[in-house]
Short mmCIF file of C-alpha atoms in Angstrom, two decimals:
data_model
loop_
_atom_site.label_atom_id
_atom_site.label_comp_id
_atom_site.label_asym_id
_atom_site.label_seq_id
_atom_site.Cartn_x
_atom_site.Cartn_y
_atom_site.Cartn_z
CA ALA A 1 -49.38 -103.28 -10.23
CA TRP A 2 -46.54 -100.79 -10.55
CA GLY A 3 -47.56 -99.84 -14.07
CA THR A 4 -51.25 -99.25 -12.92
CA LEU A 5 -49.87 -96.99 -10.05
CA ALA A 6 -47.61 -95.02 -12.31
CA SER A 7 -50.40 -94.44 -14.88
CA SER A 8 -52.75 -93.26 -12.19
CA MET A 9 -50.06 -90.84 -10.67
CA ALA A 10 -49.21 -89.32 -14.05
CA PRO A 11 -51.71 -86.45 -13.89
CA LEU A 12 -50.47 -85.47 -10.44
CA TRP A 13 -46.81 -84.81 -11.43
CA PRO A 14 -47.26 -81.28 -12.61
CA LEU A 15 -48.84 -80.46 -9.10
CA VAL A 16 -45.87 -82.00 -7.34
CA LEU A 17 -43.36 -79.97 -9.38
CA VAL A 18 -45.27 -76.70 -8.63
CA ALA A 19 -45.41 -77.53 -4.88
CA ALA A 20 -41.62 -78.29 -4.83
CA SER A 21 -40.69 -75.05 -6.58
CA GLY A 22 -42.89 -73.04 -4.17
CA ILE A 23 -41.17 -74.66 -1.21
CA LEU A 24 -37.71 -73.82 -2.71
CA ALA A 25 -38.86 -70.30 -3.36
CA ILE A 26 -39.91 -69.94 0.24
CA ASP A 27 -36.63 -71.27 1.61
CA THR A 28 -34.35 -69.16 -0.69
CA PRO A 29 -33.91 -65.51 0.53
CA HIS A 30 -34.28 -62.57 -1.79
CA PRO A 31 -30.95 -61.22 -3.08
CA ARG A 32 -29.83 -57.95 -1.36
CA SER A 33 -29.29 -56.28 -4.66
CA SER A 34 -32.89 -56.25 -5.28
CA ALA A 35 -33.66 -54.69 -1.86
CA LEU A 36 -30.98 -52.07 -2.48
CA HIS A 37 -32.33 -51.34 -5.95
CA HIS A 38 -35.87 -51.12 -4.53
CA LEU A 39 -34.72 -48.74 -1.78
CA THR A 40 -32.81 -46.48 -4.10
CA LYS A 41 -35.68 -46.24 -6.50
CA GLN A 42 -38.10 -45.47 -3.69
CA LEU A 43 -35.82 -42.71 -2.23
CA LEU A 44 -35.20 -40.92 -5.53
CA GLN A 45 -38.58 -41.47 -7.17
CA LYS A 46 -40.20 -38.35 -5.91
CA TYR A 47 -37.08 -36.54 -4.64
CA ARG A 48 -36.70 -32.82 -5.59
CA LYS A 49 -33.07 -31.81 -5.36
CA GLU A 50 -33.95 -28.21 -6.06
CA VAL A 51 -35.61 -27.86 -2.63
CA ARG A 52 -33.78 -27.66 0.73
CA PRO A 53 -34.47 -30.96 2.45
CA VAL A 54 -36.56 -29.90 5.42
CA HIS A 55 -40.20 -30.36 6.29
CA ASN A 56 -40.31 -27.12 8.18
CA TRP A 57 -38.85 -24.39 5.98
CA THR A 58 -38.15 -22.20 8.98
CA GLN A 59 -35.76 -24.75 10.40
CA ALA A 60 -32.14 -24.27 9.23
CA THR A 61 -29.90 -27.04 7.73
CA THR A 62 -26.83 -27.47 9.81
CA VAL A 63 -23.74 -28.49 7.81
CA TYR A 64 -20.83 -29.90 9.84
CA LEU A 65 -17.44 -29.19 8.37
CA ASP A 66 -13.96 -30.59 8.88
CA VAL A 67 -10.57 -30.18 7.09
CA PHE A 68 -7.48 -32.34 7.28
CA VAL A 69 -4.30 -30.68 5.77
CA ARG A 70 -2.36 -33.43 3.91
CA ALA A 71 0.62 -31.55 2.46
CA VAL A 72 1.91 -28.12 1.46
CA LEU A 73 2.67 -28.40 -2.24
CA ASP A 74 3.88 -25.00 -3.19
CA VAL A 75 4.37 -21.55 -1.62
CA ASP A 76 4.45 -18.75 -4.27
CA ALA A 77 5.63 -15.54 -2.52
CA GLN A 78 5.70 -13.57 -5.76
CA ASN A 79 2.07 -14.18 -6.63
CA GLN A 80 0.98 -14.50 -2.98
CA LYS A 81 -0.49 -18.04 -3.45
CA LEU A 82 -0.46 -21.23 -1.36
CA LYS A 83 -0.97 -24.64 -2.88
CA THR A 84 -2.13 -27.29 -0.43
CA SER A 85 -3.63 -30.79 -0.45
CA VAL A 86 -6.54 -31.15 1.99
CA TRP A 87 -9.27 -33.65 2.78
CA TYR A 88 -12.58 -32.00 3.02
CA HIS A 89 -15.51 -33.47 4.91
CA GLU A 90 -19.11 -32.21 5.30
CA ILE A 91 -22.24 -33.83 6.89
CA TRP A 92 -25.75 -32.71 6.90
CA ASP A 93 -29.19 -34.19 7.40
CA ASP A 94 -31.72 -34.74 4.66
CA GLU A 95 -35.20 -35.30 6.03
CA PHE A 96 -36.34 -36.75 2.64
CA LEU A 97 -33.71 -39.56 2.51
CA SER A 98 -34.57 -41.61 5.61
CA TRP A 99 -36.03 -45.15 5.72
CA ASN A 100 -36.85 -48.05 8.03
CA SER A 101 -33.95 -50.48 7.71
CA SER A 102 -36.09 -53.32 8.88
CA MET A 103 -38.19 -53.06 5.74
CA PHE A 104 -35.19 -53.32 3.43
CA ASP A 105 -33.08 -56.23 4.57
CA GLU A 106 -31.50 -54.27 7.45
CA ILE A 107 -29.77 -51.94 4.97
CA ARG A 108 -28.55 -49.03 7.07
CA GLU A 109 -26.25 -47.11 4.67
CA ILE A 110 -26.16 -46.72 0.84
CA SER A 111 -24.25 -44.56 -1.67
CA LEU A 112 -26.13 -42.15 -3.92
CA PRO A 113 -25.00 -39.94 -6.75
CA LEU A 114 -24.28 -36.43 -5.40
CA SER A 115 -25.81 -34.87 -8.54
CA ALA A 116 -29.12 -36.56 -7.73
CA ILE A 117 -29.64 -35.00 -4.29
CA TRP A 118 -29.56 -31.48 -2.68
CA ALA A 119 -25.98 -30.41 -1.63
CA PRO A 120 -24.99 -27.24 0.24
CA ASP A 121 -23.37 -24.50 -1.80
CA ILE A 122 -20.29 -24.13 0.41
CA ILE A 123 -17.37 -22.25 -1.11
CA ILE A 124 -13.86 -21.21 -0.04
CA ASN A 125 -13.40 -17.49 -0.08
CA GLU A 126 -9.65 -17.61 -0.70
CA PHE A 127 -10.15 -19.98 -3.58
CA VAL A 128 -8.02 -19.16 -6.62
CA ASP A 129 -7.67 -22.40 -8.68
CA LEU A 130 -8.45 -26.04 -8.32
CA GLU A 131 -5.80 -28.38 -9.67
CA ARG A 132 -6.05 -32.15 -10.41
CA SER A 133 -8.56 -32.92 -7.72
CA PRO A 134 -10.24 -36.34 -8.21
CA ASP A 135 -13.91 -36.28 -8.79
CA LEU A 136 -15.78 -38.36 -6.27
CA PRO A 137 -19.51 -38.46 -7.56
CA TYR A 138 -20.95 -40.36 -4.66
CA VAL A 139 -22.09 -39.73 -1.06
CA TYR A 140 -23.02 -42.07 1.83
CA VAL A 141 -26.49 -41.81 3.22
CA ASN A 142 -27.58 -43.68 6.29
CA SER A 143 -31.07 -44.70 7.40
CA SER A 144 -31.64 -41.60 9.53
CA GLY A 145 -30.98 -39.29 6.52
CA THR A 146 -27.48 -38.24 7.55
CA ILE A 147 -25.31 -37.63 4.38
CA LYS A 148 -21.47 -37.85 4.48
CA HIS A 149 -19.57 -36.23 1.75
CA SER A 150 -15.67 -36.41 1.59
CA LYS A 151 -13.22 -35.53 -1.04
CA PRO A 152 -9.52 -34.61 -1.54
CA ILE A 153 -8.75 -31.19 -2.90
CA GLN A 154 -5.57 -29.68 -4.38
CA LEU A 155 -6.40 -26.17 -3.43
CA VAL A 156 -4.66 -23.00 -4.61
CA SER A 157 -5.67 -20.17 -2.37
CA ALA A 158 -4.62 -16.52 -1.96
CA CYS A 159 -2.48 -15.79 1.19
CA SER A 160 -0.53 -12.92 2.59
CA LEU A 161 2.95 -14.39 2.62
CA GLU A 162 5.77 -12.67 4.58
CA THR A 163 9.32 -13.54 3.42
CA TYR A 164 11.35 -10.98 5.51
CA ALA A 165 12.58 -13.66 7.95
CA PHE A 166 13.49 -16.05 5.20
CA PRO A 167 14.64 -18.86 5.80
CA PHE A 168 13.11 -18.74 9.29
CA ASP A 169 9.70 -17.56 8.07
CA ILE A 170 6.37 -18.72 9.37
CA GLN A 171 3.19 -18.33 7.32
CA ASN A 172 -0.40 -18.15 8.52
CA CYS A 173 -2.90 -18.76 5.74
CA SER A 174 -6.64 -18.94 6.17
CA LEU A 175 -9.32 -21.06 4.47
CA THR A 176 -12.78 -19.52 4.94
CA PHE A 177 -15.96 -21.61 4.28
CA ASN A 178 -19.47 -20.14 3.88
CA SER A 179 -22.53 -20.51 1.85
CA ILE A 180 -22.60 -18.40 -1.20
CA LEU A 181 -26.51 -17.90 -1.31
CA HIS A 182 -28.13 -19.28 1.83
CA THR A 183 -28.14 -17.02 4.87
CA VAL A 184 -27.69 -18.47 8.43
CA GLU A 185 -31.50 -18.82 8.73
CA ASP A 186 -31.40 -21.40 5.95
CA VAL A 187 -27.88 -22.95 6.18
CA ASP A 188 -25.85 -22.94 9.33
CA LEU A 189 -22.27 -24.21 9.78
CA ALA A 190 -20.76 -26.10 12.75
CA PHE A 191 -17.61 -28.06 13.54
CA LEU A 192 -17.58 -31.86 13.05
CA ARG A 193 -14.75 -32.16 15.71
CA SER A 194 -13.87 -30.09 18.69
CA ARG A 195 -11.62 -27.11 17.99
CA GLU A 196 -8.90 -28.56 20.25
CA ASP A 197 -8.72 -31.78 18.20
CA ILE A 198 -8.64 -29.73 14.92
CA THR A 199 -5.77 -27.53 16.20
CA HIS A 200 -3.37 -30.19 17.28
CA ASP A 201 -4.23 -32.94 14.81
CA GLN A 202 -1.25 -33.53 12.51
CA LYS A 203 -1.63 -37.25 11.83
CA ALA A 204 -2.77 -36.74 8.22
CA PHE A 205 -0.04 -34.27 7.36
CA LEU A 206 2.97 -35.65 5.28
CA ASN A 207 5.72 -34.18 7.37
CA ASP A 208 8.62 -34.87 5.04
CA GLY A 209 8.84 -31.78 2.84
CA GLU A 210 10.16 -28.24 3.05
CA TRP A 211 7.29 -27.04 5.23
CA GLU A 212 5.90 -28.43 8.54
CA LEU A 213 2.47 -27.98 9.98
CA LEU A 214 2.29 -26.13 13.38
CA SER A 215 -1.42 -25.90 13.98
CA VAL A 216 -4.86 -25.40 12.30
CA SER A 217 -6.91 -23.15 14.47
CA SER A 218 -10.57 -22.57 13.74
CA THR A 219 -13.23 -19.94 14.37
CA TYR A 220 -16.84 -19.55 13.78
CA ASN A 221 -18.54 -16.18 13.13
CA ILE A 222 -21.38 -14.49 11.41
CA LEU A 223 -20.59 -12.52 8.27
CA GLN A 224 -22.95 -9.54 8.05
CA SER A 225 -23.64 -7.97 4.62
CA SER A 226 -26.38 -6.03 2.77
CA ALA A 227 -27.54 -9.48 1.42
CA GLY A 228 -28.10 -10.81 4.83
CA ASP A 229 -26.09 -12.68 7.65
CA PHE A 230 -24.03 -15.67 6.57
CA ALA A 231 -22.56 -18.44 8.73
CA GLN A 232 -18.68 -18.63 8.34
CA ILE A 233 -16.05 -21.01 9.49
CA GLN A 234 -12.34 -20.04 9.16
CA PHE A 235 -9.40 -22.49 9.43
CA ASN A 236 -6.02 -20.80 9.99
CA VAL A 237 -3.22 -23.04 8.67
CA VAL A 238 0.09 -22.12 10.35
CA ILE A 239 3.29 -23.58 8.63
CA ARG A 240 6.94 -22.90 8.98
CA ARG A 241 9.93 -23.52 6.70
CA ARG A 242 12.64 -26.03 7.52
CA PRO A 243 15.75 -23.82 7.21
CA LEU A 244 18.64 -26.22 7.37
CA VAL A 245 19.18 -26.52 3.62
CA TYR A 246 19.20 -22.75 3.24
CA VAL A 247 21.56 -22.27 6.12
CA VAL A 248 24.06 -24.65 4.45
CA SER A 249 23.57 -23.38 0.92
CA LEU A 250 23.00 -19.61 1.56
CA LEU A 251 23.87 -18.31 4.99
CA ILE A 252 27.22 -19.97 5.66
CA PRO A 253 28.73 -19.15 2.13
CA SER A 254 27.46 -15.62 2.53
CA ILE A 255 29.19 -15.21 5.81
CA PHE A 256 32.41 -16.60 4.40
CA LEU A 257 32.23 -14.04 1.54
CA MET A 258 31.78 -11.27 4.03
CA LEU A 259 34.78 -12.36 6.21
CA VAL A 260 36.98 -12.48 3.02
CA ASP A 261 35.88 -8.95 2.17
CA LEU A 262 36.65 -7.80 5.73
CA GLY A 263 40.10 -9.33 5.29
CA SER A 264 40.74 -6.90 2.38
CA PHE A 265 40.73 -3.99 4.74
CA TYR A 266 43.95 -5.14 6.28
CA LEU A 267 45.85 -4.62 3.01
CA PRO A 268 47.64 -1.15 2.68
CA PRO A 269 45.41 1.43 1.06
CA THR A 270 48.21 2.23 -1.44
CA CYS A 271 48.61 -1.36 -2.55
CA HIS A 272 47.67 -2.06 -6.04
CA ALA A 273 46.83 -5.67 -5.15
CA ARG A 274 44.00 -4.45 -2.95
CA ILE A 275 42.14 -3.34 -6.02
CA VAL A 276 42.64 -6.71 -7.66
CA PHE A 277 41.49 -8.56 -4.47
CA LYS A 278 38.35 -6.38 -3.97
CA THR A 279 37.46 -6.77 -7.68
CA SER A 280 37.76 -10.52 -7.20
CA VAL A 281 35.51 -10.47 -4.20
CA LEU A 282 32.96 -8.32 -6.10
CA VAL A 283 32.85 -10.83 -8.90
CA GLY A 284 32.38 -13.61 -6.30
CA TYR A 285 29.45 -11.60 -4.77
CA THR A 286 27.90 -11.19 -8.21
CA VAL A 287 28.21 -14.91 -9.06
CA PHE A 288 26.81 -15.87 -5.66
CA ARG A 289 23.81 -13.61 -6.11
CA LEU A 290 23.10 -15.11 -9.59
CA ASN A 291 23.29 -18.62 -8.07
CA ILE A 292 20.85 -17.89 -5.20
CA SER A 293 18.35 -15.85 -7.28
CA ASP A 294 16.28 -18.97 -7.79
CA GLU A 295 16.35 -20.01 -4.07
CA VAL A 296 15.58 -16.70 -2.48
CA PRO A 297 11.70 -16.06 -2.62
CA LYS A 298 10.76 -13.00 -4.73
CA SER A 299 7.94 -10.86 -3.33
CA THR A 300 6.73 -7.42 -4.25
CA VAL A 301 5.42 -6.78 -0.70
CA THR A 302 8.56 -7.46 1.41
CA THR A 303 12.17 -8.18 0.65
CA PRO A 304 14.01 -11.05 2.49
CA LEU A 305 16.57 -9.82 5.10
CA ILE A 306 19.30 -11.80 3.42
CA GLY A 307 18.80 -9.93 0.15
CA VAL A 308 18.92 -6.58 1.87
CA PHE A 309 22.07 -7.51 3.61
CA PHE A 310 23.70 -8.71 0.33
CA THR A 311 22.84 -5.36 -1.22
CA VAL A 312 24.28 -3.40 1.62
CA CYS A 313 27.45 -5.52 1.69
CA MET A 314 27.88 -5.01 -2.05
CA ALA A 315 27.37 -1.23 -1.66
CA PHE A 316 30.12 -1.16 1.00
CA LEU A 317 32.40 -3.19 -1.25
CA VAL A 318 31.86 -0.89 -4.30
CA LEU A 319 32.38 2.16 -2.09
CA SER A 320 35.70 0.85 -0.75
CA LEU A 321 36.89 -0.31 -4.17
CA SER A 322 36.05 3.23 -5.56
CA LYS A 323 38.05 4.84 -2.70
CA SER A 324 41.01 2.62 -3.48
CA ILE A 325 40.86 3.47 -7.16
CA LEU A 326 40.77 7.21 -6.39
CA LEU A 327 43.66 6.88 -3.99
CA VAL A 328 45.86 5.16 -6.57
CA LYS A 329 44.87 7.76 -9.16
CA PHE A 330 45.73 10.61 -6.81
CA LEU A 331 49.15 9.07 -5.92
CA HIS A 332 49.92 8.50 -9.62
CA ASP A 333 49.17 12.11 -10.46
CA GLU A 334 51.37 13.34 -7.54
CA GLN A 335 54.29 11.15 -8.77
CA CYS A 336 53.93 12.48 -12.36
CA SER A 337 53.91 16.13 -11.22
CA GLN A 338 57.05 15.55 -9.14
CA ARG A 339 58.84 14.01 -12.04
CA GLU A 340 57.97 17.04 -14.20
CA TRP A 341 59.21 19.49 -11.52
CA THR A 342 62.50 17.54 -11.20
CA PHE A 343 62.83 17.64 -15.01
CA LEU A 344 62.28 21.43 -15.13
CA CYS A 345 64.87 21.94 -12.36
CA LEU A 346 67.47 19.97 -14.35
CA ARG A 347 66.63 21.86 -17.50
CA GLY A 348 67.08 25.12 -15.68
CA ASP A 349 70.53 24.05 -14.45
CA THR A 350 71.62 23.22 -17.94
CA ASP A 351 70.40 26.48 -19.38
CA ALA A 352 72.19 28.28 -16.62
CA GLU A 353 75.50 26.60 -17.36
CA GLY A 354 75.07 27.45 -21.03
CA SER A 355 74.54 31.11 -20.31
CA GLY A 356 77.61 31.62 -18.08
CA MET A 357 79.24 34.02 -20.55
CA ASP A 358 78.58 37.80 -20.28
CA PRO A 359 75.66 38.68 -22.31
CA LEU A 360 77.28 42.04 -23.37
CA ALA A 361 80.40 40.18 -24.62
CA GLN A 362 78.11 37.78 -26.51
CA LEU A 363 76.39 40.74 -28.26
CA THR A 364 79.57 42.63 -29.14
CA GLY A 365 81.48 39.60 -29.98
CA VAL A 366 84.55 41.09 -28.29
CA THR A 367 86.69 38.81 -26.30
CA GLU A 368 88.24 40.10 -23.20
CA SER A 369 91.69 39.54 -22.01
CA PRO A 370 92.50 36.49 -19.81
CA ILE A 371 93.18 38.80 -16.95
CA CYS A 372 89.69 40.43 -17.07
CA GLN A 373 88.06 37.07 -17.48
CA GLU A 374 89.83 35.78 -14.43
CA HIS A 375 88.62 38.80 -12.41
CA GLN A 376 85.09 38.49 -13.68
CA ALA A 377 84.75 34.62 -13.28
CA GLN A 378 84.53 34.68 -9.47
CA PRO A 379 81.32 36.88 -9.25
CA TRP A 380 79.60 34.88 -12.02
CA THR A 381 80.48 31.61 -10.10
CA LEU A 382 79.07 32.82 -6.81
CA ARG A 383 75.91 34.00 -8.66
CA GLU A 384 75.37 30.60 -10.17
CA VAL A 385 75.94 28.84 -6.92
CA TRP A 386 73.30 31.15 -5.27
CA SER A 387 70.90 30.50 -8.02
CA GLN A 388 71.35 26.72 -7.70
CA LEU A 389 70.83 26.92 -3.96
CA GLN A 390 67.69 28.89 -4.49
CA ARG A 391 66.42 26.24 -6.91
CA ILE A 392 67.35 23.36 -4.71
CA SER A 393 65.55 25.09 -1.73
CA SER A 394 62.45 25.73 -3.83
CA TYR A 395 62.39 22.11 -5.02
CA PHE A 396 62.69 20.76 -1.48
CA GLN A 397 59.96 23.14 -0.24
CA THR A 398 57.73 22.00 -3.07
CA GLN A 399 58.60 18.41 -2.39
CA ASP A 400 57.85 18.86 1.39
CA GLN A 401 54.52 20.53 0.59
CA ALA A 402 53.63 17.69 -1.76
CA ASP A 403 54.59 15.18 0.93
CA ARG A 404 52.46 16.96 3.47
CA GLN A 405 49.47 17.04 1.09
CA GLU A 406 49.95 13.38 0.28
CA ALA A 407 50.15 12.48 3.96
CA GLY A 408 46.97 14.46 4.59
CA TRP A 409 45.01 12.71 1.79
CA LEU A 410 46.38 9.40 3.08
CA ALA A 411 45.30 10.14 6.62
CA LEU A 412 41.83 11.25 5.44
CA LEU A 413 41.43 8.08 3.24
CA GLU A 414 42.68 5.83 6.01
CA ARG A 415 40.05 7.30 8.42
CA PHE A 416 37.40 6.82 5.70
CA ASP A 417 38.63 3.22 5.30
CA ARG A 418 38.46 2.62 9.04
CA LEU A 419 34.96 4.04 9.13
CA LEU A 420 33.98 1.60 6.36
CA PHE A 421 35.58 -1.26 8.22
CA GLN A 422 33.63 -0.37 11.47
CA SER A 423 30.38 0.10 9.50
CA TYR A 424 31.04 -3.28 7.91
CA LEU A 425 31.55 -4.94 11.26
CA VAL A 426 28.34 -3.30 12.61
CA VAL A 427 26.28 -4.49 9.70
CA LEU A 428 27.74 -7.98 9.93
CA GLY A 429 27.08 -8.12 13.71
CA PHE A 430 23.57 -6.88 13.32
CA TYR A 431 22.87 -9.38 10.55
CA THR A 432 24.37 -12.27 12.66
CA ILE A 433 22.34 -11.31 15.77
CA THR A 434 19.12 -10.90 13.72
CA LEU A 435 19.55 -14.28 12.19
CA CYS A 436 20.26 -15.94 15.53
CA SER A 437 17.19 -14.27 17.04
CA LEU A 438 15.11 -15.48 14.17
CA TRP A 439 16.39 -18.94 14.60
CA VAL A 440 15.65 -18.90 18.27
CA LEU A 441 12.16 -17.67 17.74
CA TRP A 442 11.63 -20.29 14.98
CA SER A 443 12.78 -23.12 17.24
CA GLY A 444 10.79 -21.96 20.13
CA LEU A 445 7.43 -22.40 18.26
#
């Protein structure tokens, strides 16, 4: 009986297998990858990326922008360039990339290649160079047609850098975004967040370098030109330098050098050791300037105040050293002239003693009698004494005149030295007050 039943059911087995496979196919859901593939194919099949994605061409496409400053990588004052790391976000609506999510397994957001869709031609006006920015070729598109494009940028931008207040300088650099071809009637710009949130948001900034972020203010305006009116958004990045390392390595050693140089004014002007001391200080200044040449920013627009002050102090030091050298040279010449005058006086005395004999007797060769010589010796002795007294008086008069002249030069050089000292104190006080004021202004921001 079982064999007869099996033989009669044999032709029905294929139908049973087909029915079972159909039931399994109905109970098993379609994979989401097939729905995603079908949705992507349907969106891009007839898409034209060359055309601005609006049904009504008179309606402008609004692009929402946002910028997060991540870090300040380099500040090049010599070339007036700022290198920053920023996160750039832009959002716009594409009316040709929307779908009904219920028809595609409730898929509400997909990623598409940026090269396959229309994208706004937004540029940065201050752009100079783009360095090592990772290429993110995809964007996110949701079911309503909103496109989100985000990317990190290492941006090198032109900036007017002021280094006069170094190391208490504050820099204000702008990043201006606008469309390069589309006027405001075609592409308009707007803020993705409120301006207050943009200004005070510092969460993304890596606050552990030489520079700290103060604020990022933003403005919107219309740029009018002969080619048309263009929407423009400007972000003003305000940063300030942390000065502690420069205070320790530059300002304090420079003040110590200036105080040592001030101490040299207490040495006597006629002291030869003063020249040696000032020369040593000048060498110290020179070595110090060479050591800090790489730390002080170089700019063709403005010179840092610390560099100006070093130059003025070196000028005072060279002037004081030159004055000391001239004084020593003058005193040396005076002493040499006095020695020559004394030698001439002594030589005149010797000649006078040698010529004590009567010239007439020397010529005739006739010797007088001792009695005549005794009578004539007294007038010649008085005459010699008078001559010696005249020479001594002339010598002391000349010596007194030289002493008065030397005293006059010394008084003049001492007044000049005092003037240099007072000028040095004024410059040092002005420098200290200026640095303290800049520090107070820096800390008050």
